[in-house]
XYZ file of C-alpha atoms in Angstrom:
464
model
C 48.258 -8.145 -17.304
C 45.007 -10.001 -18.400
C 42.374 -10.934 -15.234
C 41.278 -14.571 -15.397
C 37.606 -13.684 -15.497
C 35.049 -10.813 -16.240
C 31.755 -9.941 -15.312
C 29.208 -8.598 -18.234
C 25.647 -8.759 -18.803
C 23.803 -11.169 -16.457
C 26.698 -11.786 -14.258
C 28.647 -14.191 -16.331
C 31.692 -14.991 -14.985
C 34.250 -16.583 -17.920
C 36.816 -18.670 -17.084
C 39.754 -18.279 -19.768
C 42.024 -21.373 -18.057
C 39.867 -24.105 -19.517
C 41.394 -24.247 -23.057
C 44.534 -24.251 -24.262
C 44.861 -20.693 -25.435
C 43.313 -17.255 -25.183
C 40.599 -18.069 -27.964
C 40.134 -21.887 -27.194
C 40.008 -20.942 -23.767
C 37.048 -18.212 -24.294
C 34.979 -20.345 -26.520
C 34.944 -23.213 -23.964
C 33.726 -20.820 -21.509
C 31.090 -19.093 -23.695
C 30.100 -22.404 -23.986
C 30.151 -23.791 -20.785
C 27.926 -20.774 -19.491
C 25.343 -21.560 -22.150
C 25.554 -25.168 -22.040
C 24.645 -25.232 -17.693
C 22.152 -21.993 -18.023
C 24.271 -19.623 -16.617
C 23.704 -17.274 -19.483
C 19.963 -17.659 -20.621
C 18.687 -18.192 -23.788
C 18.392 -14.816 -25.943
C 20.889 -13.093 -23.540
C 22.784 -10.528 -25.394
C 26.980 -10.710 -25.978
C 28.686 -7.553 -25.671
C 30.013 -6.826 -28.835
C 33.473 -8.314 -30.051
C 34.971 -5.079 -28.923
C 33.278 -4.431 -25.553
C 34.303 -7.957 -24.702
C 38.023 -7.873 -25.908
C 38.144 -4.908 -24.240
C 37.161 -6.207 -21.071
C 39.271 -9.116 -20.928
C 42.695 -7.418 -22.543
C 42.914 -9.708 -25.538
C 42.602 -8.969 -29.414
C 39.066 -8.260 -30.961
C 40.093 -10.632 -33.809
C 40.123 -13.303 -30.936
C 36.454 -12.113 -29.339
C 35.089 -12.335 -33.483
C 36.612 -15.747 -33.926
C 34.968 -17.440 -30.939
C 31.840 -15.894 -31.665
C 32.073 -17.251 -34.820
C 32.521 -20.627 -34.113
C 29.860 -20.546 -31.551
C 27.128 -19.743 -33.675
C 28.080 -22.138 -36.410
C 27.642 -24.759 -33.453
C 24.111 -23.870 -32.550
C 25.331 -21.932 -29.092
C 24.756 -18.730 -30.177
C 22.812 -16.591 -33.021
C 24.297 -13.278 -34.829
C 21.813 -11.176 -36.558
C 21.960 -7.591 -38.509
C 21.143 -5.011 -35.724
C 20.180 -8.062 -32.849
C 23.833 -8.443 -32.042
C 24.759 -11.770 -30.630
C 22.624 -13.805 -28.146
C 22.517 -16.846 -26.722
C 20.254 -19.446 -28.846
C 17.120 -21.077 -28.000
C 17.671 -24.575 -27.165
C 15.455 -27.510 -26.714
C 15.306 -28.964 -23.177
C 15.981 -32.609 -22.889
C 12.783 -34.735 -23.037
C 12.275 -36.525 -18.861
C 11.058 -40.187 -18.586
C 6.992 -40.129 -17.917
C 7.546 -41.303 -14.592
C 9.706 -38.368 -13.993
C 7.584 -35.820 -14.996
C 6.235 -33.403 -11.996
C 3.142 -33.905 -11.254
C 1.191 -30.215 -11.841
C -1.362 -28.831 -9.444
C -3.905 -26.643 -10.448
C -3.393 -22.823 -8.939
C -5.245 -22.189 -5.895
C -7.802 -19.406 -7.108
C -9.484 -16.654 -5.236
C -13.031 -15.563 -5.601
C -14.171 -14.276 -9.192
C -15.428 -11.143 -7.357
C -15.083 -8.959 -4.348
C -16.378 -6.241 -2.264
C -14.039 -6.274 0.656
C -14.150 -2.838 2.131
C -10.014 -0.933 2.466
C -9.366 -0.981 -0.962
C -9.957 1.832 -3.500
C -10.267 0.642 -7.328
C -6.554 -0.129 -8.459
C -7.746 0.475 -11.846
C -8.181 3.893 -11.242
C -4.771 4.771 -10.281
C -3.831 7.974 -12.430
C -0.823 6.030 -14.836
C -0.505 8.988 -16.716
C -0.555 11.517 -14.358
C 2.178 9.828 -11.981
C 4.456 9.082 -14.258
C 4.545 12.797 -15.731
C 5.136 13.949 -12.299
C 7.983 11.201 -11.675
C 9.653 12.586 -14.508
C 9.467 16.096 -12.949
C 10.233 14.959 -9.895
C 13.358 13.023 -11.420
C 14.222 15.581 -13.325
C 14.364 18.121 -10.579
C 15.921 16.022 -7.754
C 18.390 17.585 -6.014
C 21.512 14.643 -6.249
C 21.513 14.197 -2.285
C 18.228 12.507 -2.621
C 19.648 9.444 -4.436
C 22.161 8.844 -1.013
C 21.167 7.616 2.168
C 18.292 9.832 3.960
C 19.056 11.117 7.575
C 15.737 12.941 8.542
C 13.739 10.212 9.957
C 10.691 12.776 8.923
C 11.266 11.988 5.163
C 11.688 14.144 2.107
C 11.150 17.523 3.586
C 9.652 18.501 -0.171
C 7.099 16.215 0.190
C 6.416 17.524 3.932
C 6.121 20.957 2.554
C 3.137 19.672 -0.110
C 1.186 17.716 2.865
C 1.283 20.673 5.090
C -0.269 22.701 2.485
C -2.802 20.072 1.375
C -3.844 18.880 4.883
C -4.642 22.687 6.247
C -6.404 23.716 2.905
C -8.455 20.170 2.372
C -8.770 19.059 6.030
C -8.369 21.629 8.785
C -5.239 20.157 9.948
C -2.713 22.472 11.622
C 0.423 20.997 10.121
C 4.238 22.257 10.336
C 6.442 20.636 7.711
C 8.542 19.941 11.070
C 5.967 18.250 12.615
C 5.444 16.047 10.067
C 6.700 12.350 9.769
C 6.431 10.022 6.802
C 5.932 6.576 6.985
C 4.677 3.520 5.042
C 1.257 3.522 5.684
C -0.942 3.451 8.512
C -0.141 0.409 9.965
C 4.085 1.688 9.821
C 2.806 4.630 11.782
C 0.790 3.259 14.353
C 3.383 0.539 15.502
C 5.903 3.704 16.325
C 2.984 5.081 18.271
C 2.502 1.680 19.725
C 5.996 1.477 20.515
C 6.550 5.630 22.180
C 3.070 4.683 24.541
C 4.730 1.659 25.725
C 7.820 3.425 26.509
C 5.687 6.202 28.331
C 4.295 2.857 30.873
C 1.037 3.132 29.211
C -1.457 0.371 29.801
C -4.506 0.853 27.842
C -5.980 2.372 24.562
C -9.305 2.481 24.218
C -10.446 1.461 20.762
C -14.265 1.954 18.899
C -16.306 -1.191 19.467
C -16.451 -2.277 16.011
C -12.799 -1.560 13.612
C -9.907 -3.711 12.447
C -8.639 -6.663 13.954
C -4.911 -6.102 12.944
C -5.302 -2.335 14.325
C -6.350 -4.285 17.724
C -3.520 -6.988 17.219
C -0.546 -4.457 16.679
C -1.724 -2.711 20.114
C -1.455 -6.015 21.608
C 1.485 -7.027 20.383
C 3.086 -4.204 21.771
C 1.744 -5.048 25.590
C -1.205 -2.784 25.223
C -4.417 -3.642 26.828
C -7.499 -2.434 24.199
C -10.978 -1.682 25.876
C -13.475 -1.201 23.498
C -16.283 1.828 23.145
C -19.579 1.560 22.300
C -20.586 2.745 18.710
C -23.901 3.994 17.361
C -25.002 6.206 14.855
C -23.046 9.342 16.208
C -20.275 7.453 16.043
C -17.816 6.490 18.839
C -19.251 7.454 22.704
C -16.320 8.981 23.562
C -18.604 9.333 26.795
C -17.012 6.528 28.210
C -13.309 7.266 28.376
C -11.702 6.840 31.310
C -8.333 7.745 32.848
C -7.187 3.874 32.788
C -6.214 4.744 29.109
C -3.548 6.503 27.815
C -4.820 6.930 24.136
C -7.699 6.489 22.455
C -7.903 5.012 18.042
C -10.328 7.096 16.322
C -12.030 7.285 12.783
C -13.754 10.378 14.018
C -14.682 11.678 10.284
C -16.132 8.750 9.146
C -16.151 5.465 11.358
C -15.170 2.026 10.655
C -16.979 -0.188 8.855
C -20.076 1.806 10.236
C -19.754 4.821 8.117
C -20.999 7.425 11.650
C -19.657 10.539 11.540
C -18.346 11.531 15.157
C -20.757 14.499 16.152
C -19.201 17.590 17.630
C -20.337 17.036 20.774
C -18.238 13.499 20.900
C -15.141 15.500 19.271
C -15.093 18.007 22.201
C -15.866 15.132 24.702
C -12.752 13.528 23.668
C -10.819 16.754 23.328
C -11.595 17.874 27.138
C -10.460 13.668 28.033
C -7.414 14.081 26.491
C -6.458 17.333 28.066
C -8.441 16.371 31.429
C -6.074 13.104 31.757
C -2.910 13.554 29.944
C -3.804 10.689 26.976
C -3.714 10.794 23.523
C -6.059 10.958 20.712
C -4.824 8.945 17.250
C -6.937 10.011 14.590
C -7.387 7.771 11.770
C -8.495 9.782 8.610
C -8.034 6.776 6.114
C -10.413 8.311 3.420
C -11.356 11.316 4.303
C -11.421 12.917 0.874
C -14.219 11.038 -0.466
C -17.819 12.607 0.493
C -21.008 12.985 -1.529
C -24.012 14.068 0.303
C -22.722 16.160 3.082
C -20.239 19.037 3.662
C -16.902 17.541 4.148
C -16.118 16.833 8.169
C -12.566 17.947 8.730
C -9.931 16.637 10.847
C -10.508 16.108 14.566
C -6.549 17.526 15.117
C -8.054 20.656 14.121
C -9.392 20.637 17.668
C -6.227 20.452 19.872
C -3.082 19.932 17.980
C -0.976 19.497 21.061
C -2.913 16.278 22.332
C -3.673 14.684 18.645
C -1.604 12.272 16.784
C -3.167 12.956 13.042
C -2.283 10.173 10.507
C -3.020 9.460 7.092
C -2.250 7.636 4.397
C -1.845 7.825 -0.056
C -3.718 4.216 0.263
C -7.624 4.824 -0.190
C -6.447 8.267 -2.439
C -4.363 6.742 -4.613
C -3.239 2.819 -3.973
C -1.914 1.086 -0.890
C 1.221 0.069 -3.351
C 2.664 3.138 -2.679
C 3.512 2.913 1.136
C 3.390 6.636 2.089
C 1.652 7.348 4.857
C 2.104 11.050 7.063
C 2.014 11.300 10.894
C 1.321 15.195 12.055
C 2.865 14.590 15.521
C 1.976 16.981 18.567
C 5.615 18.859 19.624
C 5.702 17.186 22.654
C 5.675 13.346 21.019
C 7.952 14.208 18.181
C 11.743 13.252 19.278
C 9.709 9.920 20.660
C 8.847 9.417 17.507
C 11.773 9.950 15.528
C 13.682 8.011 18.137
C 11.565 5.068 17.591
C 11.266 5.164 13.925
C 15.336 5.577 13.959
C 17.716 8.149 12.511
C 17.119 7.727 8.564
C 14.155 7.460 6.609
C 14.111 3.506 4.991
C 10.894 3.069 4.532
C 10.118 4.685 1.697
C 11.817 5.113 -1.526
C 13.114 8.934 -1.919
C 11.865 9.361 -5.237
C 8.425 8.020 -4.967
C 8.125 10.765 -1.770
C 9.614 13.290 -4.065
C 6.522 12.348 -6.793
C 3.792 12.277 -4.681
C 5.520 15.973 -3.505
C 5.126 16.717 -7.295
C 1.682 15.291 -7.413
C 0.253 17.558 -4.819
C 1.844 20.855 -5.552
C 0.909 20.356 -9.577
C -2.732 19.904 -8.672
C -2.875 16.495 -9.818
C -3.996 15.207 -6.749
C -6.492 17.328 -6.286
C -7.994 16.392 -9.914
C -7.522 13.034 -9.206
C -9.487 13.251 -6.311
C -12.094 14.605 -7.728
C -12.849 12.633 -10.427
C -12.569 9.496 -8.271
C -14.833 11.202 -5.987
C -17.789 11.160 -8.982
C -16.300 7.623 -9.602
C -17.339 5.961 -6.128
C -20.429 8.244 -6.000
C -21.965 6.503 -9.033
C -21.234 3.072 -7.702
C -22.772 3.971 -4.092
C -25.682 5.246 -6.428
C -25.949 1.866 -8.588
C -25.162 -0.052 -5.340
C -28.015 2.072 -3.254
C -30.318 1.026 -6.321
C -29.943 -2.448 -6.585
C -30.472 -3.305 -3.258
C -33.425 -0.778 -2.902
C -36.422 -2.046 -1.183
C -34.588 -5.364 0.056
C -32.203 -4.375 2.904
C -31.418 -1.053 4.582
C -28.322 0.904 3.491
C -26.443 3.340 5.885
C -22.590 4.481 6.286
C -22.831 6.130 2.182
C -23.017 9.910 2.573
C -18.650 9.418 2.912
C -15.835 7.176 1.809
C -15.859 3.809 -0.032
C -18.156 1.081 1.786
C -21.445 0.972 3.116
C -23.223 -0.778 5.184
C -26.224 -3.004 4.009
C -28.396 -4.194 7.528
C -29.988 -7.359 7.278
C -33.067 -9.117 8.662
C -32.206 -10.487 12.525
C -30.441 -13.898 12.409
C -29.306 -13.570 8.824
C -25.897 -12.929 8.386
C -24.426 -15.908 8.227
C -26.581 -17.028 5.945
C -25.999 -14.241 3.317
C -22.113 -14.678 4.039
C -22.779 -18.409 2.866
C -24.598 -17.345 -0.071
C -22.209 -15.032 -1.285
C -19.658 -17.903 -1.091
C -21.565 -19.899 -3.254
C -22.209 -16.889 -5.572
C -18.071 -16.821 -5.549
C -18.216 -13.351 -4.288
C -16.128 -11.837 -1.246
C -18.289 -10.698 1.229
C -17.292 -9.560 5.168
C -20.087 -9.334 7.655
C -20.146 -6.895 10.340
C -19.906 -8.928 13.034
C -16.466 -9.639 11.929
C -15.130 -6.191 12.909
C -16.879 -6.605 16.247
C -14.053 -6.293 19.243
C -14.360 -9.225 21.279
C -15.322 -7.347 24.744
C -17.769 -4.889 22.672
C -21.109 -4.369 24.544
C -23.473 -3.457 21.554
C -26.650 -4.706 20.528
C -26.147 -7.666 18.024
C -27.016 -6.451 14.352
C -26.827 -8.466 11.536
C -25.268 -6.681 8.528
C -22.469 -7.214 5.765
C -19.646 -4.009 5.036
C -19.667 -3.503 1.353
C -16.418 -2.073 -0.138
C -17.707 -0.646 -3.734
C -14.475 0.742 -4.435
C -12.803 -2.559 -4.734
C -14.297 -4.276 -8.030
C -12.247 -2.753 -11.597
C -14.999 -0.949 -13.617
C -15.508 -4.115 -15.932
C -15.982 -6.358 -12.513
C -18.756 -3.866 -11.052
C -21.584 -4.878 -12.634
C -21.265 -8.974 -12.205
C -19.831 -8.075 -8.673
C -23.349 -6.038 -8.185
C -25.486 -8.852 -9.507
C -23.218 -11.448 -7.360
C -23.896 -9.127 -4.701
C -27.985 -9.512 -5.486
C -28.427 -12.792 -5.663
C -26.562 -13.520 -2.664
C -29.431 -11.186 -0.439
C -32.123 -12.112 1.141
């Protein structure tokens, strides 16, 4: 018995009642679907035999209707093109008709936000080779629904190997959970302190809003510490929290490395009181003039929450982020994140496994790593002489201090100059107690190679 309709290309539904017979009856709807848009222009037909096959009729009938289509303008046949639908003219609209076009709202021509690494930079290539390994190599269970809420156990394996080799991490594949970046990671942590009738997380004086905002959102109180050039004073915790958000290896956006004796401060609070320490190692990898700081987890792996992410490494895109979660947080954390892993994509966890265990990460690393340290070099240079520059011996902003009462002022001028520009005072928690300092957070990495240099002279003429 022949169906009514059938469903080919893009989702064409024919309609074989409209004419009277089988090959009237397809022509009208061939037409019909072309005529109202349903099939766009330059779609392409099955062939005469796909088609009659799919609807139960002769191929002789398919051919005809084809035929008689393209002498009417609907469709075109050509050697080796097959049949599409043709181009057709749209219908000229009355003046007073026409929509009236607004011009695209456009961004700044450059920027130097700090978070972002260069996009242009991402390794194309090098991905895309592993993704076919990684493809090629997938076991077929990974293309069904995942039940580990710790993710691709292959791409635990690589991270557990990476993390204790390149940052002093103590990390069992079990302990392990993936996620979709930082911000996916700390809203479960968010979530499991809540549920343990915490109050409180103490926070560094200057860092993200939207860090600060999640916590709140999730009926957590933030109290800010003080900051200075050691980093965090970790001095000041007090048993009213129940966790504490650190960049311990290199602060943000003030670019202080926590000194040791801050790390074992907050090490002997957390075991003192019971709380938490969530360690924030968003771009740990890239250092330049000092030996590289590893992981505060390294510490006390039982009372630190160690998270990091593929976004300053490789490209925020990705949305992989890693939790290394102490044994007695774990089934929290599973429980809140919920028995299978949907936030990320199997395969892409399975390349970035690929990535890591080939040594292409580690390459790619590098080589941005002489990358950012040449722009910190021609960014340390052009400003030389005219404001101070600190936070650069690690990751991929720095800090450029300005003359008292000036910030403002240069954040104006670098609007003007059409240049994106945050100022320190921006990052500044609201209850902070520190000493007012005008500077602006330069993010280097952000501008593609053939933006640095106009981004750099933006950046100029917009100083003091």
């Amino acid at each position: 018995m022949m169906d009514s309709w059938a469903t080919f290309g893009a989702d064409l539904h024919l309609d074989l009642s409209a004419g009277r017979g089988l090959r009237a009856g397809l022509t009208e709807a061939l037409r019909e679907a072309a005529r109202s848009g349903r099939l766009a222009a330059g779609t392409r037909l099955p062939s005469s035999r796909t088609l009659a096959a799919d609807l139960g009729i002769a191929r002789n009938t398919v051919a005809e209707a084809y035929a008689e289509l393209v002498a009417e303008g609907w469709l075109t046949a050509r050697q080796g093109s097959g049949t599409r639908v043709a181009e057709r003219a749209r219908p000229r609209r009355a003046a007073a008709a026409a929509p009236v076009r607004r011009p695209a709202r456009k961004g700044p021509s450059y920027s130097l936000r700090p978070g972002s690494p260069d996009l242009g930079g991402f390794p194309r290539a090098a991905w895309l080779s592993a993704a076919r390994r990684a493809l090629t190599d997938a076991p077929n269970e990974a293309f069904g629904y995942a039940f580990d809420g710790r993710g691709r156990v292959e791409l635990r394996q690589a991270l557990a190997g990476y993390l204790a080799r390149a940052r002093g991490v103590y990390a069992d594949p079990d302990r392990i959970v993936l996620c979709a970046g930082f911000l996916h990671g700390l809203t479960l942590l968010a979530g499991v302190l809540r549920a343990r009738r915490v109050r409180e997380v103490a926070v560094e004086g200057y860092g993200l809003d939207f860090h600060r905002n999640l916590l709140v959102r999730a009926g957590l109180r933030t109290r800010p510490l003080g900051v200075d050039a050691d980093g965090a004073r970790t001095g000041e915790l007090t048993a009213a929290a129940g966790a504490v958000l650190l960049t311990p290896a290199h602060q943000f956006p003030t670019g202080a490395a926590l000194t040791p004796a801050r790390r074992a401060a907050a090490v002997d609070w957390a075991r003192t009181t019971g709380g938490l320490i969530l360690e924030d190692d968003y771009d740990g990898e890239f250092r330049y003039d000092r030996q590289p700081v590893g992981a505060l987890q390294g510490l006390d792996p039982d009372r630190v929450v160690y998270l990091g992410t593929a976004s300053k490494s490789l490209a925020p895109g990705l949305r992989i982020g890693w939790m290394v979660v102490p044994p007695g947080l774990l089934d929290e954390v599973l429980a809140a994140k919920g028995p299978t892993d949907w936030a990320s994509s199997a395969l892409e966890q399975l390349t970035l496994a690929e990535f890591i265990t080939s040594g292409a990460y580690d390459r790619h690393v590098r080589g941005m790593r002489l990358r950012y340290r040449r722009r910190r070099d021609e960014l340390v240079a052009a400003v030389a002489g005219r404001v101070g520059v600190s936070g650069i011996a690690a990751g991929l902003h720095a800090v450029l201090d300005l003359p008292a009462g000036t910030e403002r002022s240069v954040l104006q001028s670098a609007a003007w100059q059409d240049l994106a520009l945050h100022g320190l005072s921006s990052f500044r928690h609201p209850e902070a107690e520190v000493a007012p300092r005008d500077a602006v957070v330069v993010g280097y990495g952000t501008p593609s190679d053939s933006a640095w240099s106009p981004t750099l002279a933006a950046l100029a003429a917009a100083l003091p």
